[in-house]
Amino acid sequence: MNDLLVRLVGQRDLPRALAAVTAAVLLVGVFTLGVRVGSSGDDDASPAPAPNETTTTAAAGPPDTTAATPAPPPPDVAALPAVPAVPSPNGVAAGARSVAYEGGISGIASVKLRGNQAIEFTGQFVDGAGTRRRGTVRGSGPEVHVAGKALDLTVVGELRIRGTTVHLTRGTIQVASSGNVTAAAGSFTFQPAFDPNAPRTTSSPQPTDVPGPVTLVSEPGVTAGISGGEAEWVDAPATLRATGKDRSTLSWAGPGVVRAAGRDHKGEFLGVKASALEVTIERLPGGVRLRGTATFLQVFADGLPTLPGQGRMRVKRTPGQVARGTNGSFTWAPENDGKTDFVMTRIKPGNAEAAWVSLGLDKLPAMCGGEECPVKGGDTTGFRSGRGINAVIRPGTGDERDIRFAVPADAALGRHQIVVVVEGNFEPIRVVVEFEVVATSPTTTR
């Protein structure tokens, strides 16, 4: 079956311009689904082992539960949909005020996004006058509409659902179809495909106006993208079938339960990371009703992880000798060898020398159902300020980083240790880095 992918991009705090987004869509074809949600890179690849490593391992342990008590629910909780029964030993159920989702959605016939939008597609298409063309077609307008038979969507970013409204607040949507897709926008232009056999002196053809709507012809590897500001999905069906087949994110605000690891997890704000997910999202005038099953990578209750993690902190390079009044560095790599997300909530100094270290830690994902709520984690009190390291390490991956420290000019000569304690959804890990403080920098020989 030949799939056609159409990407719809809503508002996200992206530093790149629209042209860069659409060009990336055309060149790459398929966006990476691992979007950052509170972590600067929880999709980082696992680093390769190195010789002479020091490894500190943490067994599964209890999560950090020191966070502040969440705000009480609003007074209209009684008007929300009733929480349905959880359908399996690993599932979710909620009668929520609002929902935020990233992942797949199946069985859609039409996606109409309202907001300043632009569409770009490279491949074969038929314009509104019936002329078949090949090249790049671009459309723009206050509304973009794509339709086809049994479209499969993949939300990459955040889809916010609250009662009868659905918004794409940041990120993209991928739309896959086994057949052709019709696209409508305010206006369209066409630029013929580049001819590799044309003389080098031949200039690129200029875009010309073409009538819409256009029919995008399904071909292997053909992609399109729609981008712009925040978009409202104006023809979203009353019930969405969330079918996450990769890493999906689902969170909500209001009453609900996540049943995982043999117990029920509850909170004012609940959220899950899942490697597979089958959930119905029913939009009602008073709220949103959720019910379904999932294979959990992590469960968050009021912003904190509840499933224990399994991982280690490898010290892959030590500082050796460092002169007084200069900077040193070491390399470490948090690694996840468990089946759930390894989540770091706090890193603290374990001795006086650790205060010489420059270190930061990302906040945890904002699993708040699209509402404002306190975001947890990111505590590195006691260190010098530094670039944030990843807070969430996915199963089978790691995050190698160089960590810098400044040795005071009056530091005692001789052997020293830096002791750092890492806390999260595991037993605390104590990392020890040894080095020698010398009077002057070691002489480099050639």
XYZ file of C-alpha atoms in Angstrom, residues 56-404:
349
model
C 27.658 3.509 39.639
C 24.444 1.509 39.314
C 21.031 2.211 40.821
C 18.469 -0.489 41.395
C 14.785 0.257 41.054
C 13.613 2.339 43.989
C 10.941 4.740 45.171
C 10.421 8.044 43.337
C 11.106 11.472 44.778
C 7.922 12.575 46.550
C 9.160 15.808 48.102
C 7.303 18.119 45.703
C 4.730 20.633 46.905
C 1.082 19.611 47.228
C -0.824 20.375 43.984
C -3.480 23.094 43.882
C -7.016 21.936 44.789
C -9.409 21.202 41.916
C -11.796 23.899 40.726
C -15.346 23.928 42.104
C -16.953 22.518 38.911
C -15.532 18.985 39.288
C -18.996 17.538 39.928
C -20.083 18.630 36.436
C -17.339 16.602 34.709
C -18.044 13.248 33.024
C -17.977 10.274 35.388
C -14.702 8.338 35.478
C -15.323 5.035 33.643
C -13.897 1.695 34.737
C -10.298 0.937 33.795
C -10.553 -1.763 31.107
C -7.441 -3.826 31.925
C -4.530 -4.268 34.359
C -2.653 -1.665 32.298
C -4.998 1.125 31.338
C -6.328 4.619 31.882
C -9.707 6.162 32.644
C -10.708 9.760 33.312
C -13.504 12.304 33.397
C -11.245 15.284 32.751
C -11.455 19.029 32.243
C -8.879 18.939 29.452
C -6.506 16.546 27.676
C -3.139 16.931 25.951
C -2.010 14.261 23.498
C 0.932 13.383 21.264
C 0.740 10.216 19.190
C -1.338 8.473 16.551
C -5.028 8.987 15.744
C -6.784 6.536 13.417
C -9.819 6.549 11.147
C -10.050 10.253 10.278
C -11.758 11.417 7.064
C -11.031 15.153 7.217
C -8.699 17.606 8.919
C -9.589 21.279 8.631
C -7.193 23.593 10.456
C -8.161 27.213 11.011
C -5.387 29.738 11.580
C -2.727 31.305 9.347
C -1.516 28.199 7.546
C 0.687 27.268 4.596
C 0.949 23.931 2.776
C 3.840 22.601 0.690
C 3.963 19.369 -1.298
C 6.504 17.953 -3.737
C 5.392 15.189 -6.086
C 2.618 14.538 -8.561
C -0.684 16.367 -8.214
C -3.731 17.467 -10.188
C -4.703 21.133 -9.929
C -8.232 22.565 -9.788
C -8.424 22.805 -13.594
C -7.648 19.101 -14.027
C -4.034 19.561 -15.157
C -1.617 16.900 -13.916
C 1.710 18.360 -12.809
C 4.903 17.267 -11.064
C 6.948 19.557 -8.864
C 6.322 21.626 -5.773
C 2.909 23.075 -4.978
C 2.496 25.607 -2.190
C -0.730 26.885 -0.715
C -1.589 29.394 1.980
C -4.566 30.996 3.633
C -6.449 31.378 6.902
C -7.708 27.805 6.592
C -6.198 24.605 5.200
C -8.271 21.498 4.630
C -7.098 17.975 3.712
C -9.415 15.046 3.168
C -9.039 11.419 2.187
C -10.172 7.911 2.961
C -9.367 6.596 6.471
C -6.567 9.026 7.277
C -4.120 8.048 10.000
C -2.762 11.025 11.930
C 0.381 11.263 14.007
C 0.510 14.284 16.288
C 4.077 15.436 16.914
C 3.832 18.191 19.487
C 0.670 18.755 21.484
C -3.011 18.455 20.645
C -5.122 20.111 23.345
C -8.689 18.936 23.795
C -11.105 20.777 26.067
C -14.822 20.105 25.795
C -15.930 20.803 22.247
C -12.684 22.459 21.075
C -9.462 20.923 19.730
C -6.291 22.948 19.129
C -2.843 22.115 17.848
C -0.807 24.397 20.094
C 2.690 23.405 19.031
C 4.371 20.890 16.752
C 3.076 19.117 13.653
C 0.534 16.583 12.500
C 1.370 13.831 10.011
C -1.537 12.543 7.945
C -1.139 9.215 6.150
C -3.508 7.816 3.536
C -3.488 4.759 1.299
C -5.094 6.831 -1.452
C -5.015 10.324 -2.865
C -5.607 13.348 -0.658
C -7.476 16.537 -1.570
C -5.973 19.776 -0.247
C -7.695 23.162 -0.190
C -6.233 26.550 0.755
C -6.723 30.212 -0.117
C -4.287 30.132 -3.064
C -1.681 27.846 -4.647
C 1.548 28.294 -6.605
C 3.509 25.711 -8.577
C 7.228 25.302 -9.272
C 8.266 22.560 -11.740
C 10.589 19.833 -10.567
C 14.317 20.380 -11.044
C 15.656 18.760 -14.222
C 19.044 17.130 -13.458
C 19.777 16.957 -17.222
C 19.327 20.700 -17.781
C 22.459 22.759 -18.611
C 24.217 24.249 -15.603
C 23.473 27.752 -16.900
C 19.719 27.145 -16.876
C 18.030 29.077 -14.092
C 15.407 27.478 -11.892
C 11.848 27.975 -13.125
C 9.835 30.583 -11.266
C 6.641 29.625 -9.396
C 3.327 30.347 -11.104
C -0.225 30.488 -9.787
C -2.392 27.388 -10.177
C -6.082 26.920 -9.346
C -7.148 24.887 -6.330
C -8.181 22.666 -4.758
C -5.402 20.212 -5.607
C -5.338 16.433 -5.460
C -2.094 15.062 -4.040
C -1.296 11.762 -5.725
C -0.199 8.917 -3.473
C 3.350 7.809 -4.240
C 5.977 6.048 -2.107
C 8.029 8.572 -0.151
C 5.949 11.598 -1.168
C 5.417 14.067 1.679
C 3.753 17.400 2.305
C 3.691 19.826 5.198
C 1.328 22.419 6.587
C 2.668 25.018 9.002
C 1.655 28.247 10.636
C 0.385 29.710 13.864
C -1.836 28.050 16.446
C -4.521 26.087 14.653
C -8.030 24.997 15.620
C -9.166 21.643 14.287
C -12.662 22.791 13.402
C -14.086 19.490 12.081
C -12.601 17.143 14.691
C -14.957 14.218 15.393
C -16.667 13.925 18.771
C -14.679 10.768 19.551
C -11.013 10.438 18.686
C -9.341 7.032 18.611
C -5.822 7.464 19.971
C -3.626 4.667 18.621
C -0.061 5.396 19.625
C 2.337 2.852 18.087
C 5.589 4.534 19.012
C 6.313 6.802 21.981
C 3.046 8.509 22.855
C 2.248 11.111 25.515
C -1.189 11.485 27.109
C -2.042 13.694 30.083
C -5.160 15.203 31.596
C -6.396 17.595 34.274
C -9.099 16.382 36.622
C -10.346 13.091 38.095
C -8.920 9.877 36.697
C -6.802 6.820 37.321
C -3.841 5.051 35.706
C -3.626 1.340 36.514
C -0.039 0.162 36.140
C 2.488 -2.041 37.935
C -0.207 -3.660 40.032
C -1.736 -0.529 41.543
C -3.863 2.514 40.790
C -2.119 5.868 40.408
C -4.209 8.976 41.079
C -3.709 12.741 41.185
C -5.140 16.080 40.110
C -2.879 15.926 37.040
C -2.077 12.524 35.529
C -0.030 11.604 32.486
C 1.632 8.669 30.774
C 4.416 7.940 28.344
C 3.540 4.781 26.425
C 5.167 2.569 23.794
C 1.688 1.442 22.666
C -1.686 3.000 23.374
C -5.354 2.366 22.468
C -7.564 5.022 24.068
C -10.865 6.628 23.095
C -11.019 10.383 23.718
C -14.667 11.454 23.860
C -15.384 15.184 23.715
C -18.426 16.236 25.741
C -19.913 19.674 26.580
C -18.802 19.344 30.231
C -15.374 17.813 29.716
C -13.471 14.929 28.155
C -13.900 11.209 28.869
C -10.934 8.820 28.424
C -10.800 5.046 28.501
C -8.291 2.572 27.120
C -5.156 0.480 27.478
C -1.453 1.218 27.229
C 2.029 -0.230 27.557
C 3.605 2.219 29.959
C 7.074 3.708 29.781
C 6.310 6.046 32.688
C 3.355 7.316 34.716
C 3.295 10.856 36.129
C 1.074 11.887 39.050
C 0.997 15.614 39.816
C 4.217 16.082 37.841
C 6.328 13.309 39.394
C 7.165 9.844 38.012
C 5.601 6.904 39.853
C 7.108 3.874 38.096
C 10.621 2.993 39.333
C 13.577 3.238 36.969
C 16.725 1.180 36.497
C 19.960 2.830 35.418
C 23.495 3.925 36.160
C 25.869 6.898 35.983
C 29.101 6.086 34.158
C 32.172 8.243 34.730
C 33.848 7.897 31.338
C 36.719 10.377 31.737
C 38.347 11.755 34.894
C 40.095 15.157 35.208
C 43.590 13.888 36.035
C 45.637 16.869 37.241
C 44.104 20.350 37.481
C 46.048 23.477 38.446
C 44.871 25.901 41.112
C 42.750 28.735 39.687
C 41.931 26.850 36.469
C 39.079 24.755 35.141
C 38.824 21.002 34.939
C 36.231 18.650 33.506
C 35.027 15.080 33.589
C 32.670 13.099 31.386
C 29.699 11.202 32.700
C 26.787 9.392 31.112
C 23.464 8.577 32.780
C 22.255 5.355 31.126
C 18.915 3.567 31.263
C 19.072 -0.233 31.197
C 15.503 -0.737 32.460
C 12.078 -0.913 30.817
C 10.737 2.413 32.095
C 11.976 5.980 31.756
C 14.921 6.791 34.042
C 13.941 10.185 35.464
C 16.296 12.505 37.362
C 14.509 15.029 39.578
C 17.384 16.412 41.654
C 21.201 16.513 41.602
C 22.893 17.732 44.778
C 26.464 18.211 46.038
C 27.794 15.386 48.169
C 30.866 17.201 49.515
C 32.508 20.650 49.545
C 34.409 20.177 46.263
C 31.124 19.481 44.441
C 30.245 23.172 44.862
C 33.014 23.881 42.317
C 30.923 22.153 39.610
C 28.812 23.977 36.989
C 25.656 21.936 36.485
C 22.029 22.309 35.425
C 19.122 19.873 35.070
C 16.058 20.143 32.853
C 12.596 20.327 34.366
C 10.342 17.286 34.050
C 7.712 17.021 31.307
C 4.688 19.247 31.876
C 2.064 16.497 32.184
C -0.830 18.847 32.904
C -3.500 18.062 30.300
C -2.874 21.375 28.557
C -3.514 23.418 31.706
C -1.060 25.476 33.728
C 0.378 23.523 36.636
C 3.629 23.462 38.620
C 6.433 21.777 36.663
C 8.645 19.651 38.896
C 12.298 18.680 38.954
C 15.353 20.559 37.717
C 16.827 21.065 41.208
C 20.619 21.579 41.226
C 20.851 23.782 44.331
C 24.420 24.016 45.599
C 26.175 23.957 42.214
C 27.365 26.792 39.999
C 24.934 27.504 37.151
C 25.416 25.361 34.069
C 23.700 24.048 30.963
C 20.816 21.738 31.759
C 21.305 18.025 31.253
C 18.543 15.652 30.217
C 16.130 14.806 33.006
C 14.452 11.876 31.218
C 16.506 9.016 29.793
C 14.557 6.597 27.637
C 14.976 2.828 27.970
C 18.097 1.601 26.184
C 19.596 5.093 25.784
C 21.988 7.427 27.592
C 23.240 11.001 27.596
C 27.001 11.567 27.669
C 28.034 15.027 28.899
C 31.208 16.914 29.776
C 30.873 18.504 33.233
C 33.122 21.481 34.067
